[in-house]
C-alpha positions as protocol buffer text, in pm:
chain_id: "A"
residue {
  index: 1
  type: MET
  ca { x: -5860 y: 28624 z: 5908 }
}
residue {
  index: 2
  type: LYS
  ca { x: -6057 y: 28629 z: 6232 }
}
residue {
  index: 3
  type: LEU
  ca { x: -5962 y: 28831 z: 6541 }
}
residue {
  index: 4
  type: LEU
  ca { x: -5960 y: 28711 z: 6902 }
}
residue {
  index: 5
  type: ILE
  ca { x: -5867 y: 28902 z: 7221 }
}
residue {
  index: 6
  type: LEU
  ca { x: -5707 y: 28724 z: 7516 }
}
residue {
  index: 7
  type: ASP
  ca { x: -5597 y: 28834 z: 7861 }
}
residue {
  index: 8
  type: ARG
  ca { x: -5234 y: 28755 z: 7949 }
}
residue {
  index: 9
  type: ASP
  ca { x: -5174 y: 28682 z: 8319 }
}
residue {
  index: 10
  type: GLY
  ca { x: -5362 y: 28373 z: 8430 }
}
residue {
  index: 11
  type: THR
  ca { x: -5469 y: 28300 z: 8072 }
}
residue {
  index: 12
  type: ILE
  ca { x: -5145 y: 28252 z: 7875 }
}
residue {
  index: 13
  type: ASN
  ca { x: -4899 y: 28266 z: 8164 }
}
residue {
  index: 14
  type: ARG
  ca { x: -4923 y: 28208 z: 8536 }
}
residue {
  index: 15
  type: SER
  ca { x: -5015 y: 28510 z: 8746 }
}
residue {
  index: 16
  type: ARG
  ca { x: -4787 y: 28626 z: 9026 }
}
residue {
  index: 17
  type: ASP
  ca { x: -4884 y: 28835 z: 9326 }
}
residue {
  index: 18
  type: ASP
  ca { x: -4562 y: 29036 z: 9279 }
}
residue {
  index: 19
  type: LYS
  ca { x: -4621 y: 29085 z: 8900 }
}
residue {
  index: 20
  type: VAL
  ca { x: -4433 y: 28925 z: 8610 }
}
residue {
  index: 21
  type: ALA
  ca { x: -4149 y: 29177 z: 8589 }
}
residue {
  index: 22
  type: SER
  ca { x: -3880 y: 28987 z: 8396 }
}
residue {
  index: 23
  type: PRO
  ca { x: -3854 y: 28710 z: 8135 }
}
residue {
  index: 24
  type: ASP
  ca { x: -3731 y: 28468 z: 8405 }
}
residue {
  index: 25
  type: GLU
  ca { x: -4059 y: 28516 z: 8594 }
}
residue {
  index: 26
  type: TRP
  ca { x: -4277 y: 28437 z: 8291 }
}
residue {
  index: 27
  type: GLU
  ca { x: -4417 y: 28083 z: 8303 }
}
residue {
  index: 28
  type: PRO
  ca { x: -4679 y: 27956 z: 8057 }
}
residue {
  index: 29
  type: MET
  ca { x: -5005 y: 27806 z: 8179 }
}
residue {
  index: 30
  type: PRO
  ca { x: -5026 y: 27432 z: 8102 }
}
residue {
  index: 31
  type: GLY
  ca { x: -5144 y: 27385 z: 7743 }
}
residue {
  index: 32
  type: ALA
  ca { x: -5190 y: 27759 z: 7678 }
}
residue {
  index: 33
  type: LEU
  ca { x: -4916 y: 27799 z: 7418 }
}
residue {
  index: 34
  type: GLU
  ca { x: -5044 y: 27499 z: 7225 }
}
residue {
  index: 35
  type: ALA
  ca { x: -5399 y: 27640 z: 7244 }
}
residue {
  index: 36
  type: VAL
  ca { x: -5282 y: 27969 z: 7090 }
}
residue {
  index: 37
  type: ALA
  ca { x: -5104 y: 27774 z: 6814 }
}
residue {
  index: 38
  type: ARG
  ca { x: -5420 y: 27573 z: 6740 }
}
residue {
  index: 39
  type: LEU
  ca { x: -5621 y: 27895 z: 6724 }
}
residue {
  index: 40
  type: ASN
  ca { x: -5364 y: 28049 z: 6486 }
}
residue {
  index: 41
  type: HIS
  ca { x: -5373 y: 27739 z: 6266 }
}
residue {
  index: 42
  type: GLY
  ca { x: -5754 y: 27767 z: 6266 }
}
residue {
  index: 43
  type: GLY
  ca { x: -5724 y: 28114 z: 6111 }
}
residue {
  index: 44
  type: TRP
  ca { x: -5748 y: 28326 z: 6429 }
}
residue {
  index: 45
  type: ARG
  ca { x: -5533 y: 28634 z: 6477 }
}
residue {
  index: 46
  type: VAL
  ca { x: -5467 y: 28655 z: 6851 }
}
residue {
  index: 47
  type: VAL
  ca { x: -5410 y: 28985 z: 7032 }
}
residue {
  index: 48
  type: LEU
  ca { x: -5369 y: 29050 z: 7402 }
}
residue {
  index: 49
  type: ALA
  ca { x: -5543 y: 29309 z: 7620 }
}
residue {
  index: 50
  type: THR
  ca { x: -5356 y: 29328 z: 7950 }
}
residue {
  index: 51
  type: ASN
  ca { x: -5340 y: 29553 z: 8254 }
}
residue {
  index: 52
  type: GLN
  ca { x: -4975 y: 29615 z: 8342 }
}
residue {
  index: 53
  type: SER
  ca { x: -4995 y: 29850 z: 8639 }
}
residue {
  index: 54
  type: GLY
  ca { x: -4643 y: 29748 z: 8741 }
}
residue {
  index: 55
  type: ILE
  ca { x: -4526 y: 30014 z: 8495 }
}
residue {
  index: 56
  type: GLY
  ca { x: -4736 y: 30289 z: 8654 }
}
residue {
  index: 57
  type: ARG
  ca { x: -4632 y: 30175 z: 9000 }
}
residue {
  index: 58
  type: GLY
  ca { x: -4262 y: 30177 z: 8908 }
}
residue {
  index: 59
  type: LEU
  ca { x: -4216 y: 29801 z: 8962 }
}
residue {
  index: 60
  type: PHE
  ca { x: -4072 y: 29751 z: 8612 }
}
residue {
  index: 61
  type: ASP
  ca { x: -4021 y: 29950 z: 8293 }
}
residue {
  index: 62
  type: MET
  ca { x: -4124 y: 29908 z: 7928 }
}
residue {
  index: 63
  type: ALA
  ca { x: -3791 y: 29749 z: 7838 }
}
residue {
  index: 64
  type: SER
  ca { x: -3853 y: 29476 z: 8096 }
}
residue {
  index: 65
  type: LEU
  ca { x: -4209 y: 29425 z: 7977 }
}
residue {
  index: 66
  type: ASN
  ca { x: -4090 y: 29405 z: 7615 }
}
residue {
  index: 67
  type: ALA
  ca { x: -3839 y: 29139 z: 7721 }
}
residue {
  index: 68
  type: VAL
  ca { x: -4119 y: 28939 z: 7886 }
}
residue {
  index: 69
  type: HIS
  ca { x: -4324 y: 28958 z: 7567 }
}
residue {
  index: 70
  type: ALA
  ca { x: -4022 y: 28861 z: 7355 }
}
residue {
  index: 71
  type: ARG
  ca { x: -3987 y: 28544 z: 7565 }
}
residue {
  index: 72
  type: MET
  ca { x: -4360 y: 28475 z: 7528 }
}
residue {
  index: 73
  type: GLN
  ca { x: -4332 y: 28512 z: 7148 }
}
residue {
  index: 74
  type: ARG
  ca { x: -4026 y: 28280 z: 7133 }
}
residue {
  index: 75
  type: GLU
  ca { x: -4205 y: 28012 z: 7333 }
}
residue {
  index: 76
  type: LEU
  ca { x: -4516 y: 28048 z: 7120 }
}
residue {
  index: 77
  type: ALA
  ca { x: -4309 y: 28024 z: 6801 }
}
residue {
  index: 78
  type: ALA
  ca { x: -4153 y: 27701 z: 6928 }
}
residue {
  index: 79
  type: VAL
  ca { x: -4498 y: 27538 z: 6921 }
}
residue {
  index: 80
  type: GLY
  ca { x: -4615 y: 27709 z: 6600 }
}
residue {
  index: 81
  type: GLY
  ca { x: -4810 y: 27999 z: 6753 }
}
residue {
  index: 82
  type: ARG
  ca { x: -4794 y: 28375 z: 6777 }
}
residue {
  index: 83
  type: VAL
  ca { x: -4959 y: 28677 z: 6930 }
}
residue {
  index: 84
  type: GLU
  ca { x: -5023 y: 28945 z: 6669 }
}
residue {
  index: 85
  type: ALA
  ca { x: -5012 y: 29243 z: 6907 }
}
residue {
  index: 86
  type: VAL
  ca { x: -5015 y: 29333 z: 7275 }
}
residue {
  index: 87
  type: PHE
  ca { x: -5240 y: 29618 z: 7387 }
}
residue {
  index: 88
  type: LEU
  ca { x: -5168 y: 29721 z: 7743 }
}
residue {
  index: 89
  type: CYS
  ca { x: -5273 y: 29963 z: 8010 }
}
residue {
  index: 90
  type: PRO
  ca { x: -4958 y: 30086 z: 8187 }
}
residue {
  index: 91
  type: HIS
  ca { x: -5149 y: 30295 z: 8441 }
}
residue {
  index: 92
  type: ALA
  ca { x: -5184 y: 30246 z: 8814 }
}
residue {
  index: 93
  type: PRO
  ca { x: -5541 y: 30193 z: 8942 }
}
residue {
  index: 94
  type: GLU
  ca { x: -5557 y: 30543 z: 9091 }
}
residue {
  index: 95
  type: ASP
  ca { x: -5489 y: 30700 z: 8749 }
}
residue {
  index: 96
  type: ASN
  ca { x: -5858 y: 30646 z: 8664 }
}
residue {
  index: 97
  type: CYS
  ca { x: -5792 y: 30585 z: 8292 }
}
residue {
  index: 98
  type: ASP
  ca { x: -6032 y: 30434 z: 8037 }
}
residue {
  index: 99
  type: CYS
  ca { x: -5787 y: 30165 z: 7926 }
}
residue {
  index: 100
  type: ARG
  ca { x: -5757 y: 29983 z: 8260 }
}
residue {
  index: 101
  type: LYS
  ca { x: -5989 y: 29683 z: 8272 }
}
residue {
  index: 102
  type: PRO
  ca { x: -6274 y: 29656 z: 8375 }
}
residue {
  index: 103
  type: ARG
  ca { x: -6318 y: 29965 z: 8157 }
}
residue {
  index: 104
  type: PRO
  ca { x: -6344 y: 29891 z: 7783 }
}
residue {
  index: 105
  type: GLY
  ca { x: -6076 y: 30128 z: 7645 }
}
residue {
  index: 106
  type: LEU
  ca { x: -5822 y: 29862 z: 7546 }
}
residue {
  index: 107
  type: PHE
  ca { x: -6087 y: 29668 z: 7356 }
}
residue {
  index: 108
  type: ARG
  ca { x: -6200 y: 29981 z: 7174 }
}
residue {
  index: 109
  type: GLN
  ca { x: -5836 y: 30053 z: 7080 }
}
residue {
  index: 110
  type: ILE
  ca { x: -5810 y: 29703 z: 6933 }
}
residue {
  index: 111
  type: GLY
  ca { x: -6132 y: 29743 z: 6735 }
}
residue {
  index: 112
  type: ALA
  ca { x: -6014 y: 30077 z: 6596 }
}
residue {
  index: 113
  type: ARG
  ca { x: -5666 y: 29949 z: 6510 }
}
residue {
  index: 114
  type: PHE
  ca { x: -5798 y: 29644 z: 6326 }
}
residue {
  index: 115
  type: GLY
  ca { x: -6105 y: 29817 z: 6181 }
}
residue {
  index: 116
  type: VAL
  ca { x: -6351 y: 29557 z: 6311 }
}
residue {
  index: 117
  type: SER
  ca { x: -6683 y: 29554 z: 6488 }
}
residue {
  index: 118
  type: LEU
  ca { x: -6615 y: 29420 z: 6837 }
}
residue {
  index: 119
  type: GLY
  ca { x: -6944 y: 29229 z: 6825 }
}
residue {
  index: 120
  type: ASP
  ca { x: -6759 y: 28983 z: 6600 }
}
residue {
  index: 121
  type: VAL
  ca { x: -6449 y: 28957 z: 6821 }
}
residue {
  index: 122
  type: PRO
  ca { x: -6455 y: 28697 z: 7102 }
}
residue {
  index: 123
  type: ALA
  ca { x: -6257 y: 28784 z: 7415 }
}
residue {
  index: 124
  type: ALA
  ca { x: -6138 y: 28535 z: 7678 }
}
residue {
  index: 125
  type: GLY
  ca { x: -5974 y: 28588 z: 8014 }
}
residue {
  index: 126
  type: ASN
  ca { x: -5962 y: 28450 z: 8365 }
}
residue {
  index: 127
  type: THR
  ca { x: -6105 y: 28739 z: 8567 }
}
residue {
  index: 128
  type: LEU
  ca { x: -6437 y: 28917 z: 8596 }
}
residue {
  index: 129
  type: ARG
  ca { x: -6242 y: 29238 z: 8526 }
}
residue {
  index: 130
  type: HIS
  ca { x: -6152 y: 29107 z: 8176 }
}
residue {
  index: 131
  type: VAL
  ca { x: -6496 y: 28976 z: 8081 }
}
residue {
  index: 132
  type: THR
  ca { x: -6664 y: 29290 z: 8216 }
}
residue {
  index: 133
  type: ALA
  ca { x: -6444 y: 29510 z: 7994 }
}
residue {
  index: 134
  type: ALA
  ca { x: -6499 y: 29279 z: 7696 }
}
residue {
  index: 135
  type: ALA
  ca { x: -6876 y: 29282 z: 7738 }
}
residue {
  index: 136
  type: ALA
  ca { x: -6881 y: 29662 z: 7787 }
}
residue {
  index: 137
  type: ALA
  ca { x: -6698 y: 29697 z: 7454 }
}
residue {
  index: 138
  type: GLY
  ca { x: -6947 y: 29465 z: 7282 }
}
residue {
  index: 139
  type: CYS
  ca { x: -6727 y: 29155 z: 7255 }
}
residue {
  index: 140
  type: PRO
  ca { x: -6868 y: 28806 z: 7315 }
}
residue {
  index: 141
  type: ALA
  ca { x: -6714 y: 28734 z: 7657 }
}
residue {
  index: 142
  type: HIS
  ca { x: -6559 y: 28405 z: 7771 }
}
residue {
  index: 143
  type: LEU
  ca { x: -6444 y: 28342 z: 8128 }
}
residue {
  index: 144
  type: LEU
  ca { x: -6167 y: 28088 z: 8190 }
}
residue {
  index: 145
  type: LEU
  ca { x: -6159 y: 27914 z: 8527 }
}
residue {
  index: 146
  type: THR
  ca { x: -5780 y: 27941 z: 8561 }
}
residue {
  index: 147
  type: GLY
  ca { x: -5753 y: 28237 z: 8794 }
}
residue {
  index: 148
  type: PRO
  ca { x: -5928 y: 28353 z: 9107 }
}
residue {
  index: 149
  type: LEU
  ca { x: -6228 y: 28137 z: 9018 }
}
residue {
  index: 150
  type: ALA
  ca { x: -6028 y: 27815 z: 8967 }
}
residue {
  index: 151
  type: GLY
  ca { x: -6190 y: 27521 z: 9134 }
}
residue {
  index: 152
  type: LEU
  ca { x: -6544 y: 27658 z: 9103 }
}
residue {
  index: 153
  type: ALA
  ca { x: -6798 y: 27465 z: 8900 }
}
residue {
  index: 154
  type: SER
  ca { x: -6910 y: 27629 z: 8576 }
}
residue {
  index: 155
  type: ALA
  ca { x: -7272 y: 27621 z: 8696 }
}
residue {
  index: 156
  type: ASP
  ca { x: -7176 y: 27813 z: 9012 }
}
residue {
  index: 157
  type: VAL
  ca { x: -6991 y: 28077 z: 8810 }
}
residue {
  index: 158
  type: GLN
  ca { x: -7279 y: 28119 z: 8563 }
}
residue {
  index: 159
  type: VAL
  ca { x: -7506 y: 28248 z: 8842 }
}
residue {
  index: 160
  type: MET
  ca { x: -7258 y: 28500 z: 8985 }
}
residue {
  index: 161
  type: PRO
  ca { x: -7429 y: 28842 z: 8993 }
}
residue {
  index: 162
  type: ASP
  ca { x: -7122 y: 29025 z: 8848 }
}
residue {
  index: 163
  type: LEU
  ca { x: -7089 y: 28795 z: 8546 }
}
residue {
  index: 164
  type: PRO
  ca { x: -7195 y: 28984 z: 8231 }
}
residue {
  index: 165
  type: PRO
  ca { x: -7504 y: 28826 z: 8070 }
}
residue {
  index: 166
  type: GLY
  ca { x: -7420 y: 28582 z: 7793 }
}
residue {
  index: 167
  type: THR
  ca { x: -7067 y: 28510 z: 7919 }
}
residue {
  index: 168
  type: ARG
  ca { x: -6958 y: 28155 z: 7836 }
}
residue {
  index: 169
  type: VAL
  ca { x: -6745 y: 27970 z: 8089 }
}
residue {
  index: 170
  type: HIS
  ca { x: -6457 y: 27733 z: 7999 }
}
residue {
  index: 171
  type: ALA
  ca { x: -6215 y: 27534 z: 8213 }
}
residue {
  index: 172
  type: ASP
  ca { x: -5904 y: 27689 z: 8052 }
}
residue {
  index: 173
  type: LEU
  ca { x: -5763 y: 27832 z: 7730 }
}
residue {
  index: 174
  type: GLY
  ca { x: -5742 y: 27486 z: 7574 }
}
residue {
  index: 175
  type: ALA
  ca { x: -6112 y: 27421 z: 7638 }
}
residue {
  index: 176
  type: PHE
  ca { x: -6198 y: 27765 z: 7500 }
}
residue {
  index: 177
  type: ALA
  ca { x: -5989 y: 27695 z: 7187 }
}
residue {
  index: 178
  type: ASP
  ca { x: -6166 y: 27360 z: 7141 }
}
residue {
  index: 179
  type: TRP
  ca { x: -6504 y: 27532 z: 7167 }
}
residue {
  index: 180
  type: LEU
  ca { x: -6414 y: 27821 z: 6935 }
}
residue {
  index: 181
  type: LEU
  ca { x: -6260 y: 27595 z: 6671 }
}
residue {
  index: 182
  type: SER
  ca { x: -6577 y: 27381 z: 6669 }
}
residue {
  index: 183
  type: GLN
  ca { x: -6801 y: 27680 z: 6587 }
}
residue {
  index: 184
  type: PRO
  ca { x: -6921 y: 27767 z: 6237 }
}
residue {
  index: 185
  type: SER
  ca { x: -6696 y: 28008 z: 6049 }
}
residue {
  index: 186
  type: ALA
  ca { x: -6687 y: 28357 z: 6198 }
}
residue {
  index: 187
  type: PRO
  ca { x: -6700 y: 28683 z: 5999 }
}
residue {
  index: 188
  type: LYS
  ca { x: -6392 y: 28762 z: 5793 }
}
residue {
  index: 189
  type: MET
  ca { x: -6177 y: 29062 z: 5872 }
}
residue {
  index: 190
  type: PRO
  ca { x: -6108 y: 29319 z: 5603 }
}
residue {
  index: 191
  type: ALA
  ca { x: -5785 y: 29255 z: 5410 }
}
């Protein structure tokens, strides 16, 4: 099996300014669930790395977040997909932790848990914060133009000074999945 790290908000589901705090507020991005299913069927194990500062800020609790992820898994299962694991940073920005993106702690946790070299693990998300953390951890970084950068041309994004060198840019998760599935076979994970 091959491992892939995705962001959650703005990548799999729509972002909200007031945070996704309940299952009723979770809404998939167009085509994202089907993209995850295609990746799974192509042999990719998908895990999420997500900042969830709403916990640290007291906006919602772990039970609510678990209910959101249960809905996500049900909707993924309905189209033949699944997320293997969710790694999250529950801290508020002022906590100055290593797991809050753009720091690489979540990615390092994933590498340790799965026993893989992160240089072989692509990571895709819709913010510079996600790709910066991915690149800092050694992952091949992929930026999706579905968040704050939506509407920008790929060529304009490629020359942004904060974009980590080597970051590939894709229109959305579906376009990233198409690209990844067209690549030669990636390294195999240990059994």
